[in-house]
């Protein structure tokens, strides 16, 4: 039986393994800020100031200087799309989780979607309405 | 196998003001470093570095400080040291900076490095000194440290390094 296996010809196909590590340097987050009371408004600059102060509280001045960008911001719904470099994603997310208040008013960040590709944030299967 | 590993940072306090080194105290310096880590690395840095943090050795005459921190977080401490710009004691503020000389895993390796470093510093001082009386004093220390070095080379196999190390560190 072993001699029969040895006489079998080698397979003609060669296998090639491609490892695709995430090449995207940025991660994109869709977040929404919720306040306990209604009627609190922030403009884009105040929103960014809030994010940076959250990072500074937890991780200090070094990580408050991470290259963070707000790509879109809606003042009515207080939702935004943020861009952060991939090494800083965990730090930003954890500092958003631990942010409790803005100027004495209680608030919380809801993270709706996170993706290394911006195109993925355009459609969200959770908000899909099936007829 | 199962023990807490530390990193020992050997630093030198460099300052223009000669009174700065004399006002060094371990508690003041420890508090200053903790505040700097809290400012630079936030709550996370302050909490993670302060568990195993201690000022192990302080020499006010030469300005040498030996700090201990946990191995997992020693990079946070190392990166926060350049942000220390002044030393405050009894209301007086002295501008200074901390120069990291050596990072070691045990106190013994830091001590060995410090002995070699001090010998080299004595030779540099000998070249740079201007006063005759100072020159004689430094030359005497250099010859004494050379004799101790020869004696330690002979007794290398025996574990008697403690005595001569304590003498050379003066």
PDB file of C-alpha atoms in Angstrom:
ATOM      1  CA  UNK A   1       0.000   0.000   0.000  1.00  0.00           C
ATOM      2  CA  UNK A   2       2.825   2.438   0.749  1.00  0.00           C
ATOM      3  CA  UNK A   3       4.524   1.656  -2.577  1.00  0.00           C
ATOM      4  CA  UNK A   4       1.303   2.526  -4.460  1.00  0.00           C
ATOM      5  CA  UNK A   5       1.145   5.923  -2.755  1.00  0.00           C
ATOM      6  CA  UNK A   6       4.767   6.646  -3.613  1.00  0.00           C
ATOM      7  CA  UNK A   7       4.164   5.937  -7.281  1.00  0.00           C
ATOM      8  CA  UNK A   8       1.327   8.505  -7.482  1.00  0.00           C
ATOM      9  CA  UNK A   9       2.336  11.566  -9.498  1.00  0.00           C
ATOM     10  CA  UNK A  10       2.745  14.883  -7.653  1.00  0.00           C
ATOM     11  CA  UNK A  11      -0.221  17.280  -8.020  1.00  0.00           C
ATOM     12  CA  UNK A  12       0.084  19.738 -10.890  1.00  0.00           C
ATOM     13  CA  UNK A  13      -1.341  22.770  -9.059  1.00  0.00           C
ATOM     14  CA  UNK A  14       0.885  24.803  -6.765  1.00  0.00           C
ATOM     15  CA  UNK A  15      -0.632  26.541  -3.809  1.00  0.00           C
ATOM     16  CA  UNK A  16       0.033  30.184  -3.085  1.00  0.00           C
ATOM     17  CA  UNK A  17      -0.908  31.701   0.237  1.00  0.00           C
ATOM     18  CA  UNK A  18      -1.629  35.427   0.352  1.00  0.00           C
ATOM     19  CA  UNK A  19      -1.760  37.019   3.786  1.00  0.00           C
ATOM     20  CA  UNK A  20      -3.652  40.294   3.693  1.00  0.00           C
ATOM     21  CA  UNK A  21      -2.843  42.156   6.883  1.00  0.00           C
ATOM     22  CA  UNK A  22      -4.891  45.245   7.309  1.00  0.00           C
ATOM     23  CA  UNK A  23      -3.056  47.869   5.283  1.00  0.00           C
ATOM     24  CA  UNK A  24      -5.418  50.669   6.203  1.00  0.00           C
ATOM     25  CA  UNK A  25      -3.630  53.156   8.437  1.00  0.00           C
ATOM     26  CA  UNK A  26      -6.818  54.787   9.633  1.00  0.00           C
ATOM     27  CA  UNK A  27      -9.934  53.551  11.328  1.00  0.00           C
ATOM     28  CA  UNK A  28     -13.290  55.279  10.944  1.00  0.00           C
ATOM     29  CA  UNK A  29     -15.852  55.469  13.734  1.00  0.00           C
ATOM     30  CA  UNK A  30     -19.466  56.559  13.560  1.00  0.00           C
ATOM     31  CA  UNK A  31     -20.438  57.891  16.966  1.00  0.00           C
ATOM     32  CA  UNK A  32     -23.399  59.674  18.492  1.00  0.00           C
ATOM     33  CA  UNK A  33     -23.381  61.776  21.645  1.00  0.00           C
ATOM     34  CA  UNK A  34     -26.377  61.422  23.964  1.00  0.00           C
ATOM     35  CA  UNK A  35     -27.182  63.785  26.784  1.00  0.00           C
ATOM     36  CA  UNK A  36     -29.336  62.967  29.747  1.00  0.00           C
ATOM     37  CA  UNK A  37     -31.199  66.294  29.427  1.00  0.00           C
ATOM     38  CA  UNK A  38     -32.422  67.619  26.126  1.00  0.00           C
ATOM     39  CA  UNK A  39     -31.580  70.933  24.661  1.00  0.00           C
ATOM     40  CA  UNK A  40     -27.798  70.831  24.851  1.00  0.00           C
ATOM     41  CA  UNK A  41     -26.047  71.831  21.651  1.00  0.00           C
ATOM     42  CA  UNK A  42     -22.439  71.730  20.615  1.00  0.00           C
ATOM     43  CA  UNK A  43     -20.796  73.076  17.537  1.00  0.00           C
ATOM     44  CA  UNK A  44     -18.003  71.213  15.738  1.00  0.00           C
ATOM     45  CA  UNK A  45     -15.170  72.939  17.603  1.00  0.00           C
ATOM     46  CA  UNK A  46     -16.695  72.194  20.994  1.00  0.00           C
ATOM     47  CA  UNK A  47     -17.229  68.574  19.944  1.00  0.00           C
ATOM     48  CA  UNK A  48     -13.578  68.186  19.007  1.00  0.00           C
ATOM     49  CA  UNK A  49     -12.548  69.871  22.245  1.00  0.00           C
ATOM     50  CA  UNK A  50     -14.662  67.325  24.130  1.00  0.00           C
ATOM     51  CA  UNK A  51     -12.975  64.403  22.348  1.00  0.00           C
ATOM     52  CA  UNK A  52      -9.486  65.741  22.997  1.00  0.00           C
ATOM     53  CA  UNK A  53     -10.223  66.406  26.646  1.00  0.00           C
ATOM     54  CA  UNK A  54     -11.502  62.832  27.011  1.00  0.00           C
ATOM     55  CA  UNK A  55      -8.247  61.478  25.548  1.00  0.00           C
ATOM     56  CA  UNK A  56      -6.194  63.824  27.708  1.00  0.00           C
ATOM     57  CA  UNK A  57      -7.962  62.734  30.907  1.00  0.00           C
ATOM     58  CA  UNK A  58      -7.298  59.072  30.411  1.00  0.00           C
ATOM     59  CA  UNK A  59      -4.088  58.897  28.414  1.00  0.00           C
ATOM     60  CA  UNK A  60      -2.355  62.211  28.987  1.00  0.00           C
ATOM     61  CA  UNK A  61      -0.906  64.890  26.752  1.00  0.00           C
ATOM     62  CA  UNK A  62       0.999  62.450  24.563  1.00  0.00           C
ATOM     63  CA  UNK A  63      -2.145  60.695  23.358  1.00  0.00           C
ATOM     64  CA  UNK A  64      -4.261  63.858  23.279  1.00  0.00           C
ATOM     65  CA  UNK A  65      -2.028  64.793  20.347  1.00  0.00           C
ATOM     66  CA  UNK A  66      -3.044  61.738  18.293  1.00  0.00           C
ATOM     67  CA  UNK A  67      -4.064  62.761  14.743  1.00  0.00           C
ATOM     68  CA  UNK A  68      -7.837  62.704  15.171  1.00  0.00           C
ATOM     69  CA  UNK A  69     -10.164  64.153  12.535  1.00  0.00           C
ATOM     70  CA  UNK A  70     -13.895  64.788  12.482  1.00  0.00           C
ATOM     71  CA  UNK A  71     -14.951  64.056   8.908  1.00  0.00           C
ATOM     72  CA  UNK A  72     -18.648  64.951   9.272  1.00  0.00           C
ATOM     73  CA  UNK A  73     -20.636  66.402  12.111  1.00  0.00           C
ATOM     74  CA  UNK A  74     -24.377  66.940  12.469  1.00  0.00           C
ATOM     75  CA  UNK A  75     -25.355  69.383  15.164  1.00  0.00           C
ATOM     76  CA  UNK A  76     -29.028  68.346  15.317  1.00  0.00           C
ATOM     77  CA  UNK A  77     -28.433  64.673  16.038  1.00  0.00           C
ATOM     78  CA  UNK A  78     -24.965  65.180  17.605  1.00  0.00           C
ATOM     79  CA  UNK A  79     -23.551  62.389  15.472  1.00  0.00           C
ATOM     80  CA  UNK A  80     -20.163  62.387  13.764  1.00  0.00           C
ATOM     81  CA  UNK A  81     -17.759  60.292  11.733  1.00  0.00           C
ATOM     82  CA  UNK A  82     -14.262  60.286  13.205  1.00  0.00           C
ATOM     83  CA  UNK A  83     -10.986  59.196  11.698  1.00  0.00           C
ATOM     84  CA  UNK A  84      -8.093  58.027  13.827  1.00  0.00           C
ATOM     85  CA  UNK A  85      -4.847  56.230  13.059  1.00  0.00           C
ATOM     86  CA  UNK A  86      -5.099  52.495  13.671  1.00  0.00           C
ATOM     87  CA  UNK A  87      -2.702  52.417  16.596  1.00  0.00           C
ATOM     88  CA  UNK A  88      -4.854  54.917  18.462  1.00  0.00           C
ATOM     89  CA  UNK A  89      -8.238  53.240  17.931  1.00  0.00           C
ATOM     90  CA  UNK A  90      -8.266  51.333  21.226  1.00  0.00           C
ATOM     91  CA  UNK A  91      -7.213  54.425  23.164  1.00  0.00           C
ATOM     92  CA  UNK A  92      -9.870  56.630  21.568  1.00  0.00           C
ATOM     93  CA  UNK A  93     -12.620  54.056  22.049  1.00  0.00           C
ATOM     94  CA  UNK A  94     -11.765  53.466  25.696  1.00  0.00           C
ATOM     95  CA  UNK A  95     -11.599  57.184  26.444  1.00  0.00           C
ATOM     96  CA  UNK A  96     -14.986  57.706  24.753  1.00  0.00           C
ATOM     97  CA  UNK A  97     -16.399  54.892  26.885  1.00  0.00           C
ATOM     98  CA  UNK A  98     -15.164  56.484  30.086  1.00  0.00           C
ATOM     99  CA  UNK A  99     -16.325  60.009  29.306  1.00  0.00           C
ATOM    100  CA  UNK A 100     -19.109  60.897  31.712  1.00  0.00           C
ATOM    101  CA  UNK A 101     -20.002  64.534  31.530  1.00  0.00           C
ATOM    102  CA  UNK A 102     -19.669  67.746  29.560  1.00  0.00           C
ATOM    103  CA  UNK A 103     -19.716  71.006  31.570  1.00  0.00           C
ATOM    104  CA  UNK A 104     -21.467  69.284  34.428  1.00  0.00           C
ATOM    105  CA  UNK A 105     -24.180  67.685  32.302  1.00  0.00           C
ATOM    106  CA  UNK A 106     -24.236  63.905  32.077  1.00  0.00           C
ATOM    107  CA  UNK A 107     -23.677  62.457  28.656  1.00  0.00           C
ATOM    108  CA  UNK A 108     -22.593  59.241  26.940  1.00  0.00           C
ATOM    109  CA  UNK A 109     -21.051  58.316  23.619  1.00  0.00           C
ATOM    110  CA  UNK A 110     -22.772  55.647  21.571  1.00  0.00           C
ATOM    111  CA  UNK A 111     -20.481  53.951  19.061  1.00  0.00           C
ATOM    112  CA  UNK A 112     -22.620  52.940  16.110  1.00  0.00           C
ATOM    113  CA  UNK A 113     -20.064  51.564  13.649  1.00  0.00           C
ATOM    114  CA  UNK A 114     -16.312  51.075  13.392  1.00  0.00           C
ATOM    115  CA  UNK A 115     -14.505  50.074  10.210  1.00  0.00           C
ATOM    116  CA  UNK A 116     -11.067  50.387   8.624  1.00  0.00           C
ATOM    117  CA  UNK A 117     -12.760  51.395   5.377  1.00  0.00           C
ATOM    118  CA  UNK A 118     -14.795  54.569   5.030  1.00  0.00           C
ATOM    119  CA  UNK A 119     -17.090  53.053   2.409  1.00  0.00           C
ATOM    120  CA  UNK A 120     -18.381  50.531   4.935  1.00  0.00           C
ATOM    121  CA  UNK A 121     -19.849  53.350   7.017  1.00  0.00           C
ATOM    122  CA  UNK A 122     -22.168  54.419   4.209  1.00  0.00           C
ATOM    123  CA  UNK A 123     -24.420  51.392   4.692  1.00  0.00           C
ATOM    124  CA  UNK A 124     -25.358  49.864   7.985  1.00  0.00           C
ATOM    125  CA  UNK A 125     -27.165  46.541   7.971  1.00  0.00           C
ATOM    126  CA  UNK A 126     -28.523  47.218  11.448  1.00  0.00           C
ATOM    127  CA  UNK A 127     -30.543  50.138  10.163  1.00  0.00           C
ATOM    128  CA  UNK A 128     -31.759  48.179   7.166  1.00  0.00           C
ATOM    129  CA  UNK A 129     -35.537  48.137   6.882  1.00  0.00           C
ATOM    130  CA  UNK A 130     -36.945  45.064   5.192  1.00  0.00           C
ATOM    131  CA  UNK A 131     -40.249  45.512   3.433  1.00  0.00           C
TER     132      UNK A 131
ATOM    133  CA  UNK B   1       9.679  31.965  37.295  1.00  0.00           C
ATOM    134  CA  UNK B   2       6.834  33.744  38.955  1.00  0.00           C
ATOM    135  CA  UNK B   3       8.009  37.059  40.318  1.00  0.00           C
ATOM    136  CA  UNK B   4       7.529  40.712  39.560  1.00  0.00           C
ATOM    137  CA  UNK B   5      10.269  41.923  37.241  1.00  0.00           C
ATOM    138  CA  UNK B   6      11.489  45.479  37.556  1.00  0.00           C
ATOM    139  CA  UNK B   7      13.562  47.897  35.589  1.00  0.00           C
ATOM    140  CA  UNK B   8      15.999  50.191  37.398  1.00  0.00           C
ATOM    141  CA  UNK B   9      16.622  53.573  35.747  1.00  0.00           C
ATOM    142  CA  UNK B  10      19.885  55.284  36.647  1.00  0.00           C
ATOM    143  CA  UNK B  11      19.521  59.037  36.122  1.00  0.00           C
ATOM    144  CA  UNK B  12      21.611  62.107  36.780  1.00  0.00           C
ATOM    145  CA  UNK B  13      20.120  65.449  37.792  1.00  0.00           C
ATOM    146  CA  UNK B  14      21.842  68.147  35.727  1.00  0.00           C
ATOM    147  CA  UNK B  15      21.395  71.769  36.630  1.00  0.00           C
ATOM    148  CA  UNK B  16      23.142  75.131  36.313  1.00  0.00           C
ATOM    149  CA  UNK B  17      22.326  76.046  39.890  1.00  0.00           C
ATOM    150  CA  UNK B  18      24.608  74.353  42.484  1.00  0.00           C
ATOM    151  CA  UNK B  19      21.894  74.542  45.156  1.00  0.00           C
ATOM    152  CA  UNK B  20      19.590  72.321  43.115  1.00  0.00           C
ATOM    153  CA  UNK B  21      21.439  69.070  43.869  1.00  0.00           C
ATOM    154  CA  UNK B  22      21.715  69.821  47.575  1.00  0.00           C
ATOM    155  CA  UNK B  23      17.965  70.230  47.896  1.00  0.00           C
ATOM    156  CA  UNK B  24      17.271  66.774  46.418  1.00  0.00           C
ATOM    157  CA  UNK B  25      15.006  64.641  48.552  1.00  0.00           C
ATOM    158  CA  UNK B  26      13.660  61.229  47.633  1.00  0.00           C
ATOM    159  CA  UNK B  27      10.046  61.973  48.540  1.00  0.00           C
ATOM    160  CA  UNK B  28      10.003  65.310  46.714  1.00  0.00           C
ATOM    161  CA  UNK B  29      11.560  63.768  43.623  1.00  0.00           C
ATOM    162  CA  UNK B  30       9.205  60.775  43.724  1.00  0.00           C
ATOM    163  CA  UNK B  31       6.186  63.053  43.937  1.00  0.00           C
ATOM    164  CA  UNK B  32       7.483  65.208  41.097  1.00  0.00           C
ATOM    165  CA  UNK B  33       7.988  62.182  38.804  1.00  0.00           C
ATOM    166  CA  UNK B  34       4.526  60.811  39.627  1.00  0.00           C
ATOM    167  CA  UNK B  35       2.932  64.194  38.821  1.00  0.00           C
ATOM    168  CA  UNK B  36       4.835  64.368  35.541  1.00  0.00           C
ATOM    169  CA  UNK B  37       3.722  60.861  34.531  1.00  0.00           C
ATOM    170  CA  UNK B  38       0.115  61.806  35.372  1.00  0.00           C
ATOM    171  CA  UNK B  39       0.398  64.918  33.205  1.00  0.00           C
ATOM    172  CA  UNK B  40       2.085  63.210  30.252  1.00  0.00           C
ATOM    173  CA  UNK B  41       0.359  59.805  30.280  1.00  0.00           C
ATOM    174  CA  UNK B  42      -2.930  60.573  32.034  1.00  0.00           C
ATOM    175  CA  UNK B  43      -4.828  58.496  34.561  1.00  0.00           C
ATOM    176  CA  UNK B  44      -3.807  55.275  32.865  1.00  0.00           C
ATOM    177  CA  UNK B  45      -0.115  56.104  33.045  1.00  0.00           C
ATOM    178  CA  UNK B  46      -0.274  57.333  36.614  1.00  0.00           C
ATOM    179  CA  UNK B  47      -2.037  54.197  37.812  1.00  0.00           C
ATOM    180  CA  UNK B  48       0.097  51.690  35.910  1.00  0.00           C
ATOM    181  CA  UNK B  49       3.462  53.257  36.805  1.00  0.00           C
ATOM    182  CA  UNK B  50       2.836  54.046  40.443  1.00  0.00           C
ATOM    183  CA  UNK B  51       2.368  50.440  41.634  1.00  0.00           C
ATOM    184  CA  UNK B  52       6.005  49.385  41.574  1.00  0.00           C
ATOM    185  CA  UNK B  53       7.500  52.854  41.543  1.00  0.00           C
ATOM    186  CA  UNK B  54      10.120  53.828  44.134  1.00  0.00           C
ATOM    187  CA  UNK B  55      13.205  56.014  44.429  1.00  0.00           C
ATOM    188  CA  UNK B  56      15.797  53.468  45.492  1.00  0.00           C
ATOM    189  CA  UNK B  57      18.979  55.510  45.800  1.00  0.00           C
ATOM    190  CA  UNK B  58      19.699  59.207  45.860  1.00  0.00           C
ATOM    191  CA  UNK B  59      23.074  60.915  46.084  1.00  0.00           C
ATOM    192  CA  UNK B  60      22.768  64.648  46.691  1.00  0.00           C
ATOM    193  CA  UNK B  61      26.479  65.345  46.064  1.00  0.00           C
ATOM    194  CA  UNK B  62      26.699  63.768  42.608  1.00  0.00           C
ATOM    195  CA  UNK B  63      22.995  64.085  41.721  1.00  0.00           C
ATOM    196  CA  UNK B  64      22.591  60.369  40.909  1.00  0.00           C
ATOM    197  CA  UNK B  65      19.100  58.907  41.268  1.00  0.00           C
ATOM    198  CA  UNK B  66      18.069  55.258  40.953  1.00  0.00           C
ATOM    199  CA  UNK B  67      14.387  54.725  40.137  1.00  0.00           C
ATOM    200  CA  UNK B  68      12.525  51.438  40.124  1.00  0.00           C
ATOM    201  CA  UNK B  69       9.445  50.632  38.047  1.00  0.00           C
ATOM    202  CA  UNK B  70       7.669  47.566  36.730  1.00  0.00           C
ATOM    203  CA  UNK B  71       9.099  45.988  33.585  1.00  0.00           C
ATOM    204  CA  UNK B  72       5.827  46.237  31.628  1.00  0.00           C
ATOM    205  CA  UNK B  73       5.528  49.994  32.099  1.00  0.00           C
ATOM    206  CA  UNK B  74       9.112  51.190  32.234  1.00  0.00           C
ATOM    207  CA  UNK B  75       8.796  52.800  28.815  1.00  0.00           C
ATOM    208  CA  UNK B  76       6.054  55.103  30.118  1.00  0.00           C
ATOM    209  CA  UNK B  77       8.367  56.253  32.918  1.00  0.00           C
ATOM    210  CA  UNK B  78      11.343  56.624  30.571  1.00  0.00           C
ATOM    211  CA  UNK B  79       9.369  58.730  28.135  1.00  0.00           C
ATOM    212  CA  UNK B  80       8.032  61.004  30.892  1.00  0.00           C
ATOM    213  CA  UNK B  81      11.497  61.883  32.313  1.00  0.00           C
ATOM    214  CA  UNK B  82      12.389  64.490  29.624  1.00  0.00           C
ATOM    215  CA  UNK B  83       9.278  66.468  30.601  1.00  0.00           C
ATOM    216  CA  UNK B  84      10.735  67.307  34.020  1.00  0.00           C
ATOM    217  CA  UNK B  85      12.050  70.853  33.740  1.00  0.00           C
ATOM    218  CA  UNK B  86      12.314  72.095  37.298  1.00  0.00           C
ATOM    219  CA  UNK B  87      12.747  70.944  40.873  1.00  0.00           C
ATOM    220  CA  UNK B  88      10.697  72.660  43.554  1.00  0.00           C
ATOM    221  CA  UNK B  89      11.753  72.665  47.184  1.00  0.00           C
ATOM    222  CA  UNK B  90      10.552  74.959  49.990  1.00  0.00           C
ATOM    223  CA  UNK B  91       9.156  77.467  47.557  1.00  0.00           C
ATOM    224  CA  UNK B  92      12.357  77.706  45.472  1.00  0.00           C
ATOM    225  CA  UNK B  93      12.235  76.569  41.892  1.00  0.00           C
ATOM    226  CA  UNK B  94      15.452  75.335  40.275  1.00  0.00           C
ATOM    227  CA  UNK B  95      15.507  74.587  36.548  1.00  0.00           C
ATOM    228  CA  UNK B  96      17.091  71.216  35.868  1.00  0.00           C
ATOM    229  CA  UNK B  97      16.764  68.118  33.713  1.00  0.00           C
ATOM    230  CA  UNK B  98      17.181  64.370  34.253  1.00  0.00           C
ATOM    231  CA  UNK B  99      19.759  62.584  32.153  1.00  0.00           C
ATOM    232  CA  UNK B 100      19.154  58.817  31.902  1.00  0.00           C
ATOM    233  CA  UNK B 101      22.517  57.016  32.151  1.00  0.00           C
ATOM    234  CA  UNK B 102      21.551  53.347  32.300  1.00  0.00           C
ATOM    235  CA  UNK B 103      18.547  51.029  32.385  1.00  0.00           C
ATOM    236  CA  UNK B 104      19.177  47.767  34.196  1.00  0.00           C
ATOM    237  CA  UNK B 105      17.212  44.772  35.328  1.00  0.00           C
ATOM    238  CA  UNK B 106      18.756  44.601  38.799  1.00  0.00           C
ATOM    239  CA  UNK B 107      20.361  46.991  41.256  1.00  0.00           C
ATOM    240  CA  UNK B 108      23.653  45.121  40.902  1.00  0.00           C
ATOM    241  CA  UNK B 109      24.048  45.847  37.167  1.00  0.00           C
ATOM    242  CA  UNK B 110      23.259  49.502  37.774  1.00  0.00           C
ATOM    243  CA  UNK B 111      25.858  49.570  40.537  1.00  0.00           C
ATOM    244  CA  UNK B 112      28.515  48.044  38.270  1.00  0.00           C
ATOM    245  CA  UNK B 113      27.743  50.610  35.580  1.00  0.00           C
ATOM    246  CA  UNK B 114      27.862  53.431  38.127  1.00  0.00           C
ATOM    247  CA  UNK B 115      31.333  52.391  39.328  1.00  0.00           C
ATOM    248  CA  UNK B 116      32.727  52.393  35.771  1.00  0.00           C
ATOM    249  CA  UNK B 117      30.966  55.686  35.026  1.00  0.00           C
ATOM    250  CA  UNK B 118      32.335  57.365  38.144  1.00  0.00           C
ATOM    251  CA  UNK B 119      35.891  56.257  37.288  1.00  0.00           C
ATOM    252  CA  UNK B 120      35.535  57.788  33.816  1.00  0.00           C
ATOM    253  CA  UNK B 121      34.076  60.977  35.309  1.00  0.00           C
ATOM    254  CA  UNK B 122      37.068  61.292  37.680  1.00  0.00           C
ATOM    255  CA  UNK B 123      39.459  61.174  34.732  1.00  0.00           C
ATOM    256  CA  UNK B 124      37.418  63.814  32.885  1.00  0.00           C
ATOM    257  CA  UNK B 125      37.407  66.022  35.995  1.00  0.00           C
ATOM    258  CA  UNK B 126      41.176  65.597  36.247  1.00  0.00           C
ATOM    259  CA  UNK B 127      41.608  66.951  32.714  1.00  0.00           C
ATOM    260  CA  UNK B 128      39.267  69.878  33.255  1.00  0.00           C
ATOM    261  CA  UNK B 129      40.232  71.098  36.714  1.00  0.00           C
ATOM    262  CA  UNK B 130      42.115  74.356  37.092  1.00  0.00           C
ATOM    263  CA  UNK B 131      42.991  74.609  40.806  1.00  0.00           C
ATOM    264  CA  UNK B 132      46.191  72.903  42.047  1.00  0.00           C
ATOM    265  CA  UNK B 133      44.675  71.734  45.332  1.00  0.00           C
ATOM    266  CA  UNK B 134      41.672  70.254  43.503  1.00  0.00           C
ATOM    267  CA  UNK B 135      44.049  68.546  41.051  1.00  0.00           C
ATOM    268  CA  UNK B 136      45.910  66.812  43.874  1.00  0.00           C
ATOM    269  CA  UNK B 137      42.690  65.689  45.544  1.00  0.00           C
ATOM    270  CA  UNK B 138      41.299  64.270  42.309  1.00  0.00           C
ATOM    271  CA  UNK B 139      44.604  62.550  41.484  1.00  0.00           C
ATOM    272  CA  UNK B 140      44.546  60.877  44.895  1.00  0.00           C
ATOM    273  CA  UNK B 141      40.983  59.606  44.288  1.00  0.00           C
ATOM    274  CA  UNK B 142      41.952  58.324  40.832  1.00  0.00           C
ATOM    275  CA  UNK B 143      44.942  56.348  42.137  1.00  0.00           C
ATOM    276  CA  UNK B 144      42.847  54.978  44.982  1.00  0.00           C
ATOM    277  CA  UNK B 145      40.134  53.814  42.572  1.00  0.00           C
ATOM    278  CA  UNK B 146      42.789  52.248  40.272  1.00  0.00           C
ATOM    279  CA  UNK B 147      44.224  50.288  43.207  1.00  0.00           C
ATOM    280  CA  UNK B 148      40.732  49.115  44.102  1.00  0.00           C
ATOM    281  CA  UNK B 149      40.180  48.123  40.470  1.00  0.00           C
ATOM    282  CA  UNK B 150      43.381  46.000  40.456  1.00  0.00           C
ATOM    283  CA  UNK B 151      42.399  44.400  43.701  1.00  0.00           C
ATOM    284  CA  UNK B 152      38.938  43.597  42.390  1.00  0.00           C
ATOM    285  CA  UNK B 153      40.431  42.022  39.226  1.00  0.00           C
ATOM    286  CA  UNK B 154      42.506  39.670  41.405  1.00  0.00           C
ATOM    287  CA  UNK B 155      39.550  38.739  43.540  1.00  0.00           C
ATOM    288  CA  UNK B 156      37.174  38.422  40.614  1.00  0.00           C
ATOM    289  CA  UNK B 157      36.156  34.910  41.435  1.00  0.00           C
ATOM    290  CA  UNK B 158      35.312  35.661  45.027  1.00  0.00           C
ATOM    291  CA  UNK B 159      32.087  37.514  45.666  1.00  0.00           C
ATOM    292  CA  UNK B 160      33.625  40.398  47.527  1.00  0.00           C
ATOM    293  CA  UNK B 161      32.527  43.221  45.251  1.00  0.00           C
ATOM    294  CA  UNK B 162      30.268  44.836  47.827  1.00  0.00           C
ATOM    295  CA  UNK B 163      32.926  46.567  49.932  1.00  0.00           C
ATOM    296  CA  UNK B 164      34.944  48.156  47.162  1.00  0.00           C
ATOM    297  CA  UNK B 165      31.779  49.094  45.289  1.00  0.00           C
ATOM    298  CA  UNK B 166      30.513  50.970  48.357  1.00  0.00           C
ATOM    299  CA  UNK B 167      33.873  52.775  48.653  1.00  0.00           C
ATOM    300  CA  UNK B 168      34.046  53.701  44.991  1.00  0.00           C
ATOM    301  CA  UNK B 169      30.502  55.044  45.042  1.00  0.00           C
ATOM    302  CA  UNK B 170      31.428  57.743  47.559  1.00  0.00           C
TER     303      UNK B 170
END
